[in-house]
């Protein structure tokens, strides 16, 4: 199949081995500087600068033209974006696809709203590649990936919600609590693709236990796990070890957040994407 997978940079995945894959960058900016979230970005330098700058900073999603450029002349396009409930990336990708199909009526293209970000998006991308490699048709892949992402989840633990609150992605009250020393906010991507805060955890041990508890509550039983951290390798390793103690066969891969996720998850942030039970099973009713 002549195909291409195109994701925005919120997936934290710059390369995918043996796949036709690329990302289009989101951007992080202040009044003084702009950071393009591509392979050249030095995320540590960006964070150092932002912490010392201290004034207003924000982000912007890719424009229609940037998506279009990434499609090249490919017959089958699979586009995947950060949650449409927190970003305009999905809408911009949809507009690009519309234009693309107008110019190439025979080509097939679809946009997948991850309703999430980072490692959950990365899992969906990896699955897409696997489905394409298995020789399924475009429509079969679309159906399979829709079913797959009903069973993937994102749990996060954040030490600060400052940038999220300053940019209207989370309430100021929650941000204040996260600002208290030693408190981490543990939460998940809701089914609507927004931040759902579950716990306020004190200290790294408690946070680890709370992440694990919430993974189990989402039906984790040893499926694939991707952990993306923002300068918190230790927490990522500890979580990996805890998962492997309980499910030794689990495929756990640790990665680093790139620009967009580093900006919002901030230093110390941990994002965990994993396969679990269906999100739409209502266990509480
Ligand atoms: O279009 C834009 O400017 C991008 C805005 C993105 C805002 C949210 C990014 C969140 C990044 C933080 C923790 C995980 C939250 C998951 C919610 C679905 C990471």
mmCIF file of C-alpha atoms and ligand atoms in Angstrom:
data_model
loop_
_atom_site.group_PDB
_atom_site.id
_atom_site.type_symbol
_atom_site.label_atom_id
_atom_site.label_comp_id
_atom_site.label_asym_id
_atom_site.label_seq_id
_atom_site.Cartn_x
_atom_site.Cartn_y
_atom_site.Cartn_z
ATOM 1 C CA UNK A 1 0.000 0.000 0.000
ATOM 2 C CA UNK A 2 1.268 3.452 -0.874
ATOM 3 C CA UNK A 3 0.608 5.191 2.415
ATOM 4 C CA UNK A 4 1.772 7.793 4.868
ATOM 5 C CA UNK A 5 1.032 8.274 8.548
ATOM 6 C CA UNK A 6 1.157 11.931 9.551
ATOM 7 C CA UNK A 7 0.854 12.965 13.170
ATOM 8 C CA UNK A 8 1.218 16.309 14.862
ATOM 9 C CA UNK A 9 4.174 16.640 17.203
ATOM 10 C CA UNK A 10 2.054 15.984 20.303
ATOM 11 C CA UNK A 11 2.759 12.256 19.763
ATOM 12 C CA UNK A 12 6.394 12.791 20.911
ATOM 13 C CA UNK A 13 7.279 10.344 18.151
ATOM 14 C CA UNK A 14 9.655 11.831 15.605
ATOM 15 C CA UNK A 15 10.519 8.614 13.765
ATOM 16 C CA UNK A 16 8.910 5.253 13.272
ATOM 17 C CA UNK A 17 11.147 2.490 12.013
ATOM 18 C CA UNK A 18 10.384 1.009 8.593
ATOM 19 C CA UNK A 19 7.338 3.178 8.152
ATOM 20 C CA UNK A 20 6.325 6.060 5.970
ATOM 21 C CA UNK A 21 5.746 8.452 8.815
ATOM 22 C CA UNK A 22 6.333 12.082 9.728
ATOM 23 C CA UNK A 23 5.133 14.740 12.149
ATOM 24 C CA UNK A 24 3.996 18.306 11.639
ATOM 25 C CA UNK A 25 5.090 20.610 14.437
ATOM 26 C CA UNK A 26 3.059 22.527 16.954
ATOM 27 C CA UNK A 27 4.767 25.689 18.133
ATOM 28 C CA UNK A 28 5.493 27.132 21.557
ATOM 29 C CA UNK A 29 6.086 30.827 21.839
ATOM 30 C CA UNK A 30 6.631 33.862 24.028
ATOM 31 C CA UNK A 31 6.769 37.511 22.965
ATOM 32 C CA UNK A 32 10.511 36.980 22.369
ATOM 33 C CA UNK A 33 10.973 33.523 20.929
ATOM 34 C CA UNK A 34 9.245 30.777 18.998
ATOM 35 C CA UNK A 35 10.039 27.069 19.346
ATOM 36 C CA UNK A 36 9.104 24.761 16.505
ATOM 37 C CA UNK A 37 8.440 21.276 17.853
ATOM 38 C CA UNK A 38 10.446 19.345 15.281
ATOM 39 C CA UNK A 39 13.557 17.133 15.409
ATOM 40 C CA UNK A 40 15.802 20.164 15.812
ATOM 41 C CA UNK A 41 14.177 21.406 18.985
ATOM 42 C CA UNK A 42 16.303 21.228 22.123
ATOM 43 C CA UNK A 43 13.525 20.711 24.680
ATOM 44 C CA UNK A 44 15.851 21.191 27.648
ATOM 45 C CA UNK A 45 16.991 24.543 26.322
ATOM 46 C CA UNK A 46 13.365 25.500 25.672
ATOM 47 C CA UNK A 47 12.379 24.646 29.242
ATOM 48 C CA UNK A 48 15.409 26.464 30.708
ATOM 49 C CA UNK A 49 14.447 29.532 28.713
ATOM 50 C CA UNK A 50 10.740 29.362 29.630
ATOM 51 C CA UNK A 51 11.472 28.977 33.350
ATOM 52 C CA UNK A 52 13.822 31.939 33.319
ATOM 53 C CA UNK A 53 11.522 34.035 31.113
ATOM 54 C CA UNK A 54 8.538 33.617 33.411
ATOM 55 C CA UNK A 55 6.118 35.770 31.394
ATOM 56 C CA UNK A 56 3.230 34.732 29.096
ATOM 57 C CA UNK A 57 3.819 31.761 26.835
ATOM 58 C CA UNK A 58 1.482 29.832 24.598
ATOM 59 C CA UNK A 59 1.180 27.247 21.875
ATOM 60 C CA UNK A 60 -0.206 27.028 18.354
ATOM 61 C CA UNK A 61 -1.323 24.076 16.277
ATOM 62 C CA UNK A 62 -0.135 23.360 12.725
ATOM 63 C CA UNK A 63 -1.829 25.272 9.936
ATOM 64 C CA UNK A 64 -3.653 23.684 6.977
ATOM 65 C CA UNK A 65 -0.662 24.299 4.684
ATOM 66 C CA UNK A 66 1.715 22.449 7.004
ATOM 67 C CA UNK A 67 -0.495 19.361 6.994
ATOM 68 C CA UNK A 68 -0.864 19.553 3.203
ATOM 69 C CA UNK A 69 2.902 19.764 2.699
ATOM 70 C CA UNK A 70 3.370 16.622 4.774
ATOM 71 C CA UNK A 71 0.882 14.590 2.705
ATOM 72 C CA UNK A 72 3.051 14.862 -0.436
ATOM 73 C CA UNK A 73 1.419 12.895 -3.262
ATOM 74 C CA UNK A 74 0.403 9.865 -1.236
ATOM 75 C CA UNK A 75 -2.559 7.666 -2.131
ATOM 76 C CA UNK A 76 -3.489 6.654 1.412
ATOM 77 C CA UNK A 77 -3.128 9.179 4.208
ATOM 78 C CA UNK A 78 -3.675 8.442 7.869
ATOM 79 C CA UNK A 79 -3.598 11.575 9.935
ATOM 80 C CA UNK A 80 -3.617 11.590 13.714
ATOM 81 C CA UNK A 81 -3.916 14.573 16.012
ATOM 82 C CA UNK A 82 -3.901 15.687 19.618
ATOM 83 C CA UNK A 83 -7.382 15.796 21.221
ATOM 84 C CA UNK A 84 -9.738 18.120 19.350
ATOM 85 C CA UNK A 85 -11.102 19.303 22.679
ATOM 86 C CA UNK A 86 -7.888 21.069 23.650
ATOM 87 C CA UNK A 87 -6.410 22.068 20.299
ATOM 88 C CA UNK A 88 -7.320 23.211 16.797
ATOM 89 C CA UNK A 89 -4.961 20.628 15.273
ATOM 90 C CA UNK A 90 -7.759 18.187 14.374
ATOM 91 C CA UNK A 91 -9.830 20.875 12.630
ATOM 92 C CA UNK A 92 -6.835 22.090 10.722
ATOM 93 C CA UNK A 93 -5.988 18.519 9.624
ATOM 94 C CA UNK A 94 -9.622 17.980 8.521
ATOM 95 C CA UNK A 95 -9.512 21.154 6.429
ATOM 96 C CA UNK A 96 -6.239 19.985 4.875
ATOM 97 C CA UNK A 97 -7.706 16.562 4.050
ATOM 98 C CA UNK A 98 -10.720 18.197 2.416
ATOM 99 C CA UNK A 99 -8.485 20.270 0.195
ATOM 100 C CA UNK A 100 -6.260 17.295 -0.542
ATOM 101 C CA UNK A 101 -9.146 15.074 -1.595
ATOM 102 C CA UNK A 102 -10.569 17.850 -3.729
ATOM 103 C CA UNK A 103 -7.279 17.945 -5.617
ATOM 104 C CA UNK A 104 -6.934 14.128 -5.658
ATOM 105 C CA UNK A 105 -10.436 12.644 -5.767
ATOM 106 C CA UNK A 106 -9.105 9.070 -6.039
ATOM 107 C CA UNK A 107 -6.849 9.234 -2.987
ATOM 108 C CA UNK A 108 -8.012 7.986 0.400
ATOM 109 C CA UNK A 109 -7.468 9.946 3.580
ATOM 110 C CA UNK A 110 -8.748 10.000 7.125
ATOM 111 C CA UNK A 111 -8.119 12.009 10.274
ATOM 112 C CA UNK A 112 -8.087 10.307 13.640
ATOM 113 C CA UNK A 113 -8.787 12.387 16.733
ATOM 114 C CA UNK A 114 -6.655 10.719 19.410
ATOM 115 C CA UNK A 115 -8.747 12.442 22.137
ATOM 116 C CA UNK A 116 -5.413 12.267 23.901
ATOM 117 C CA UNK A 117 -1.758 13.096 23.423
ATOM 118 C CA UNK A 118 1.810 11.797 23.848
ATOM 119 C CA UNK A 119 2.178 8.090 24.562
ATOM 120 C CA UNK A 120 -1.457 7.149 23.877
ATOM 121 C CA UNK A 121 -1.203 8.764 20.450
ATOM 122 C CA UNK A 122 2.101 6.942 19.947
ATOM 123 C CA UNK A 123 0.428 3.593 20.645
ATOM 124 C CA UNK A 124 -2.272 4.377 18.071
ATOM 125 C CA UNK A 125 0.401 5.276 15.509
ATOM 126 C CA UNK A 126 2.311 2.040 16.146
ATOM 127 C CA UNK A 127 -0.933 0.094 15.766
ATOM 128 C CA UNK A 128 -1.687 1.869 12.493
ATOM 129 C CA UNK A 129 1.661 0.734 11.125
ATOM 130 C CA UNK A 130 1.004 -2.833 12.247
ATOM 131 C CA UNK A 131 -2.428 -2.831 10.547
ATOM 132 C CA UNK A 132 -1.000 -1.382 7.333
ATOM 133 C CA UNK A 133 1.802 -3.979 7.326
ATOM 134 C CA UNK A 134 -0.715 -6.778 7.776
ATOM 135 C CA UNK A 135 -2.136 -5.972 4.339
ATOM 136 C CA UNK A 136 -5.634 -4.809 5.307
ATOM 137 C CA UNK A 137 -7.584 -2.431 3.084
ATOM 138 C CA UNK A 138 -7.916 1.282 3.900
ATOM 139 C CA UNK A 139 -11.464 0.858 5.208
ATOM 140 C CA UNK A 140 -10.540 -2.186 7.283
ATOM 141 C CA UNK A 141 -7.683 -0.258 8.877
ATOM 142 C CA UNK A 142 -10.025 2.627 9.665
ATOM 143 C CA UNK A 143 -12.449 0.277 11.407
ATOM 144 C CA UNK A 144 -9.704 -1.573 13.292
ATOM 145 C CA UNK A 145 -8.003 1.573 14.549
ATOM 146 C CA UNK A 146 -11.318 2.986 15.737
ATOM 147 C CA UNK A 147 -11.871 -0.189 17.759
ATOM 148 C CA UNK A 148 -8.270 -0.166 19.035
ATOM 149 C CA UNK A 149 -8.397 3.350 20.411
ATOM 150 C CA UNK A 150 -11.480 2.530 22.447
ATOM 151 C CA UNK A 151 -9.182 0.401 24.581
ATOM 152 C CA UNK A 152 -6.210 2.714 24.972
ATOM 153 C CA UNK A 153 -5.840 5.120 27.884
ATOM 154 C CA UNK A 154 -3.697 7.977 29.109
ATOM 155 C CA UNK A 155 -2.860 8.577 32.761
ATOM 156 C CA UNK A 156 -0.663 11.498 33.763
ATOM 157 C CA UNK A 157 1.100 12.785 36.879
ATOM 158 C CA UNK A 158 2.026 16.456 36.845
ATOM 159 C CA UNK A 159 3.966 18.561 39.315
ATOM 160 C CA UNK A 160 2.679 21.815 37.887
ATOM 161 C CA UNK A 161 -0.382 22.795 35.877
ATOM 162 C CA UNK A 162 0.810 26.358 35.436
ATOM 163 C CA UNK A 163 1.038 26.391 31.649
ATOM 164 C CA UNK A 164 -2.167 24.404 31.267
ATOM 165 C CA UNK A 165 -4.065 26.900 33.450
ATOM 166 C CA UNK A 166 -2.446 29.982 31.897
ATOM 167 C CA UNK A 167 -3.637 28.761 28.499
ATOM 168 C CA UNK A 168 -7.154 27.884 29.606
ATOM 169 C CA UNK A 169 -6.777 24.099 29.368
ATOM 170 C CA UNK A 170 -7.475 23.462 33.059
ATOM 171 C CA UNK A 171 -9.078 25.391 35.956
ATOM 172 C CA UNK A 172 -7.004 27.752 38.089
ATOM 173 C CA UNK A 173 -8.002 26.027 41.330
ATOM 174 C CA UNK A 174 -6.526 22.693 40.253
ATOM 175 C CA UNK A 175 -3.390 24.536 39.171
ATOM 176 C CA UNK A 176 -3.026 26.111 42.608
ATOM 177 C CA UNK A 177 -3.147 22.736 44.346
ATOM 178 C CA UNK A 178 -0.507 21.349 41.999
ATOM 179 C CA UNK A 179 1.664 24.291 42.919
ATOM 180 C CA UNK A 180 1.857 23.155 46.540
ATOM 181 C CA UNK A 181 5.239 21.601 47.211
ATOM 182 C CA UNK A 182 5.363 17.850 46.775
ATOM 183 C CA UNK A 183 1.801 17.531 45.468
ATOM 184 C CA UNK A 184 1.331 15.912 42.084
ATOM 185 C CA UNK A 185 -1.886 15.831 40.187
ATOM 186 C CA UNK A 186 -2.769 12.397 38.885
ATOM 187 C CA UNK A 187 -5.400 12.356 36.184
ATOM 188 C CA UNK A 188 -6.439 10.920 32.876
ATOM 189 C CA UNK A 189 -7.603 11.858 29.414
ATOM 190 C CA UNK A 190 -11.388 11.764 29.699
ATOM 191 C CA UNK A 191 -13.531 10.104 27.030
ATOM 192 C CA UNK A 192 -14.159 13.591 25.663
ATOM 193 C CA UNK A 193 -10.439 14.230 25.391
ATOM 194 C CA UNK A 194 -10.110 16.693 28.241
ATOM 195 C CA UNK A 195 -8.043 16.594 31.422
ATOM 196 C CA UNK A 196 -9.794 14.724 34.185
ATOM 197 C CA UNK A 197 -8.161 15.176 37.558
ATOM 198 C CA UNK A 198 -8.442 12.101 39.750
ATOM 199 C CA UNK A 199 -6.112 12.521 42.714
ATOM 200 C CA UNK A 200 -3.747 14.813 44.480
ATOM 201 C CA UNK A 201 -0.817 12.644 45.454
ATOM 202 C CA UNK A 202 1.888 13.569 47.920
ATOM 203 C CA UNK A 203 5.422 12.438 47.195
ATOM 204 C CA UNK A 204 6.843 10.167 44.500
ATOM 205 C CA UNK A 205 5.899 6.844 46.158
ATOM 206 C CA UNK A 206 2.251 7.792 46.606
ATOM 207 C CA UNK A 207 2.148 9.142 43.039
ATOM 208 C CA UNK A 208 3.521 5.892 41.654
ATOM 209 C CA UNK A 209 0.961 3.879 43.637
ATOM 210 C CA UNK A 210 -1.846 6.147 42.429
ATOM 211 C CA UNK A 211 -0.813 5.865 38.780
ATOM 212 C CA UNK A 212 -0.756 2.077 39.113
ATOM 213 C CA UNK A 213 -4.123 1.987 40.881
ATOM 214 C CA UNK A 214 -5.664 4.051 38.091
ATOM 215 C CA UNK A 215 -4.098 1.909 35.382
ATOM 216 C CA UNK A 216 -5.733 -1.133 36.965
ATOM 217 C CA UNK A 217 -9.038 0.769 37.188
ATOM 218 C CA UNK A 218 -8.797 1.285 33.404
ATOM 219 C CA UNK A 219 -8.510 -2.472 32.954
ATOM 220 C CA UNK A 220 -4.749 -2.758 32.453
ATOM 221 C CA UNK A 221 -3.782 -6.435 32.287
ATOM 222 C CA UNK A 222 -0.310 -6.462 30.780
ATOM 223 C CA UNK A 223 -1.017 -4.775 27.410
ATOM 224 C CA UNK A 224 1.496 -2.488 25.709
ATOM 225 C CA UNK A 225 2.668 0.546 27.684
ATOM 226 C CA UNK A 226 4.445 3.711 26.541
ATOM 227 C CA UNK A 227 5.766 6.091 29.201
ATOM 228 C CA UNK A 228 6.804 9.610 28.175
ATOM 229 C CA UNK A 229 8.491 11.771 30.777
ATOM 230 C CA UNK A 230 9.628 15.351 30.971
ATOM 231 C CA UNK A 231 13.056 15.157 32.626
ATOM 232 C CA UNK A 232 11.871 12.483 35.032
ATOM 233 C CA UNK A 233 13.614 9.297 33.937
ATOM 234 C CA UNK A 234 13.586 8.009 37.517
ATOM 235 C CA UNK A 235 9.792 8.054 37.838
ATOM 236 C CA UNK A 236 9.479 6.465 34.407
ATOM 237 C CA UNK A 237 11.892 3.644 35.396
ATOM 238 C CA UNK A 238 10.122 3.096 38.713
ATOM 239 C CA UNK A 239 6.784 2.773 36.966
ATOM 240 C CA UNK A 240 8.270 0.445 34.374
ATOM 241 C CA UNK A 241 9.648 -1.784 37.160
ATOM 242 C CA UNK A 242 6.334 -1.833 38.985
ATOM 243 C CA UNK A 243 4.522 -2.849 35.795
ATOM 244 C CA UNK A 244 7.071 -5.591 35.056
ATOM 245 C CA UNK A 245 6.890 -6.947 38.623
ATOM 246 C CA UNK A 246 3.164 -7.432 38.126
ATOM 247 C CA UNK A 247 3.117 -8.329 34.422
ATOM 248 C CA UNK A 248 6.619 -9.521 33.444
ATOM 249 C CA UNK A 249 5.694 -10.003 29.765
ATOM 250 C CA UNK A 250 4.572 -6.424 29.233
ATOM 251 C CA UNK A 251 6.094 -4.439 26.407
ATOM 252 C CA UNK A 252 6.995 -1.157 28.145
ATOM 253 C CA UNK A 253 8.916 1.535 26.290
ATOM 254 C CA UNK A 254 10.122 4.760 27.888
ATOM 255 C CA UNK A 255 10.452 7.917 25.819
ATOM 256 C CA UNK A 256 10.833 11.644 26.355
ATOM 257 C CA UNK A 257 8.196 14.288 25.836
ATOM 258 C CA UNK A 258 9.014 16.616 22.936
ATOM 259 C CA UNK A 259 8.216 20.323 22.775
ATOM 260 C CA UNK A 260 4.445 20.504 23.070
ATOM 261 C CA UNK A 261 4.030 17.877 25.784
ATOM 262 C CA UNK A 262 7.070 19.206 27.668
ATOM 263 C CA UNK A 263 5.579 22.694 27.639
ATOM 264 C CA UNK A 264 2.267 21.554 29.119
ATOM 265 C CA UNK A 265 3.358 18.573 31.252
ATOM 266 C CA UNK A 266 6.316 20.651 32.555
ATOM 267 C CA UNK A 267 9.419 19.364 34.327
ATOM 268 C CA UNK A 268 8.787 16.198 36.293
ATOM 269 C CA UNK A 269 5.658 15.356 34.278
ATOM 270 C CA UNK A 270 4.882 11.756 33.408
ATOM 271 C CA UNK A 271 2.441 10.551 30.745
ATOM 272 C CA UNK A 272 1.480 6.883 30.515
ATOM 273 C CA UNK A 273 -0.319 5.444 27.500
ATOM 274 C CA UNK A 274 -1.482 1.851 27.717
ATOM 275 C CA UNK A 275 -3.855 -0.789 26.428
ATOM 276 C CA UNK A 276 -6.661 -1.697 28.807
ATOM 277 C CA UNK A 277 -10.409 -2.292 28.858
ATOM 278 C CA UNK A 278 -12.947 -0.415 26.752
ATOM 279 C CA UNK A 279 -13.357 3.226 27.746
ATOM 280 C CA UNK A 280 -17.023 3.047 26.984
ATOM 281 C CA UNK A 281 -17.933 0.209 29.323
ATOM 282 C CA UNK A 282 -19.740 1.939 32.140
ATOM 283 C CA UNK A 283 -18.493 0.165 35.198
ATOM 284 C CA UNK A 284 -20.177 2.519 37.674
ATOM 285 C CA UNK A 285 -23.749 2.038 36.558
HETATM 286 O O1 LIG B 1 -3.296 23.857 19.744
HETATM 287 C C1 LIG B 1 -2.513 24.040 20.679
HETATM 288 O O2 LIG B 1 -1.995 25.141 20.883
HETATM 289 C C2 LIG B 1 -2.169 22.866 21.585
HETATM 290 C C3 LIG B 1 -2.853 22.885 22.886
HETATM 291 C C4 LIG B 1 -2.637 21.634 23.717
HETATM 292 C C5 LIG B 1 -3.150 21.700 25.113
HETATM 293 C C6 LIG B 1 -3.011 20.496 25.975
HETATM 294 C C7 LIG B 1 -1.760 19.717 25.909
HETATM 295 C C8 LIG B 1 -1.571 18.691 27.016
HETATM 296 C C9 LIG B 1 -0.211 18.057 27.022
HETATM 297 C C10 LIG B 1 -0.531 17.435 29.480
HETATM 298 C C11 LIG B 1 -1.100 16.299 30.225
HETATM 299 C C12 LIG B 1 -1.987 15.334 29.520
HETATM 300 C C13 LIG B 1 -3.372 15.838 29.218
HETATM 301 C C14 LIG B 1 -4.228 14.889 28.434
HETATM 302 C C15 LIG B 1 -5.546 15.427 28.065
HETATM 303 C C16 LIG B 1 -6.249 14.724 26.946
HETATM 304 C C17 LIG B 1 0.107 17.155 28.147
#
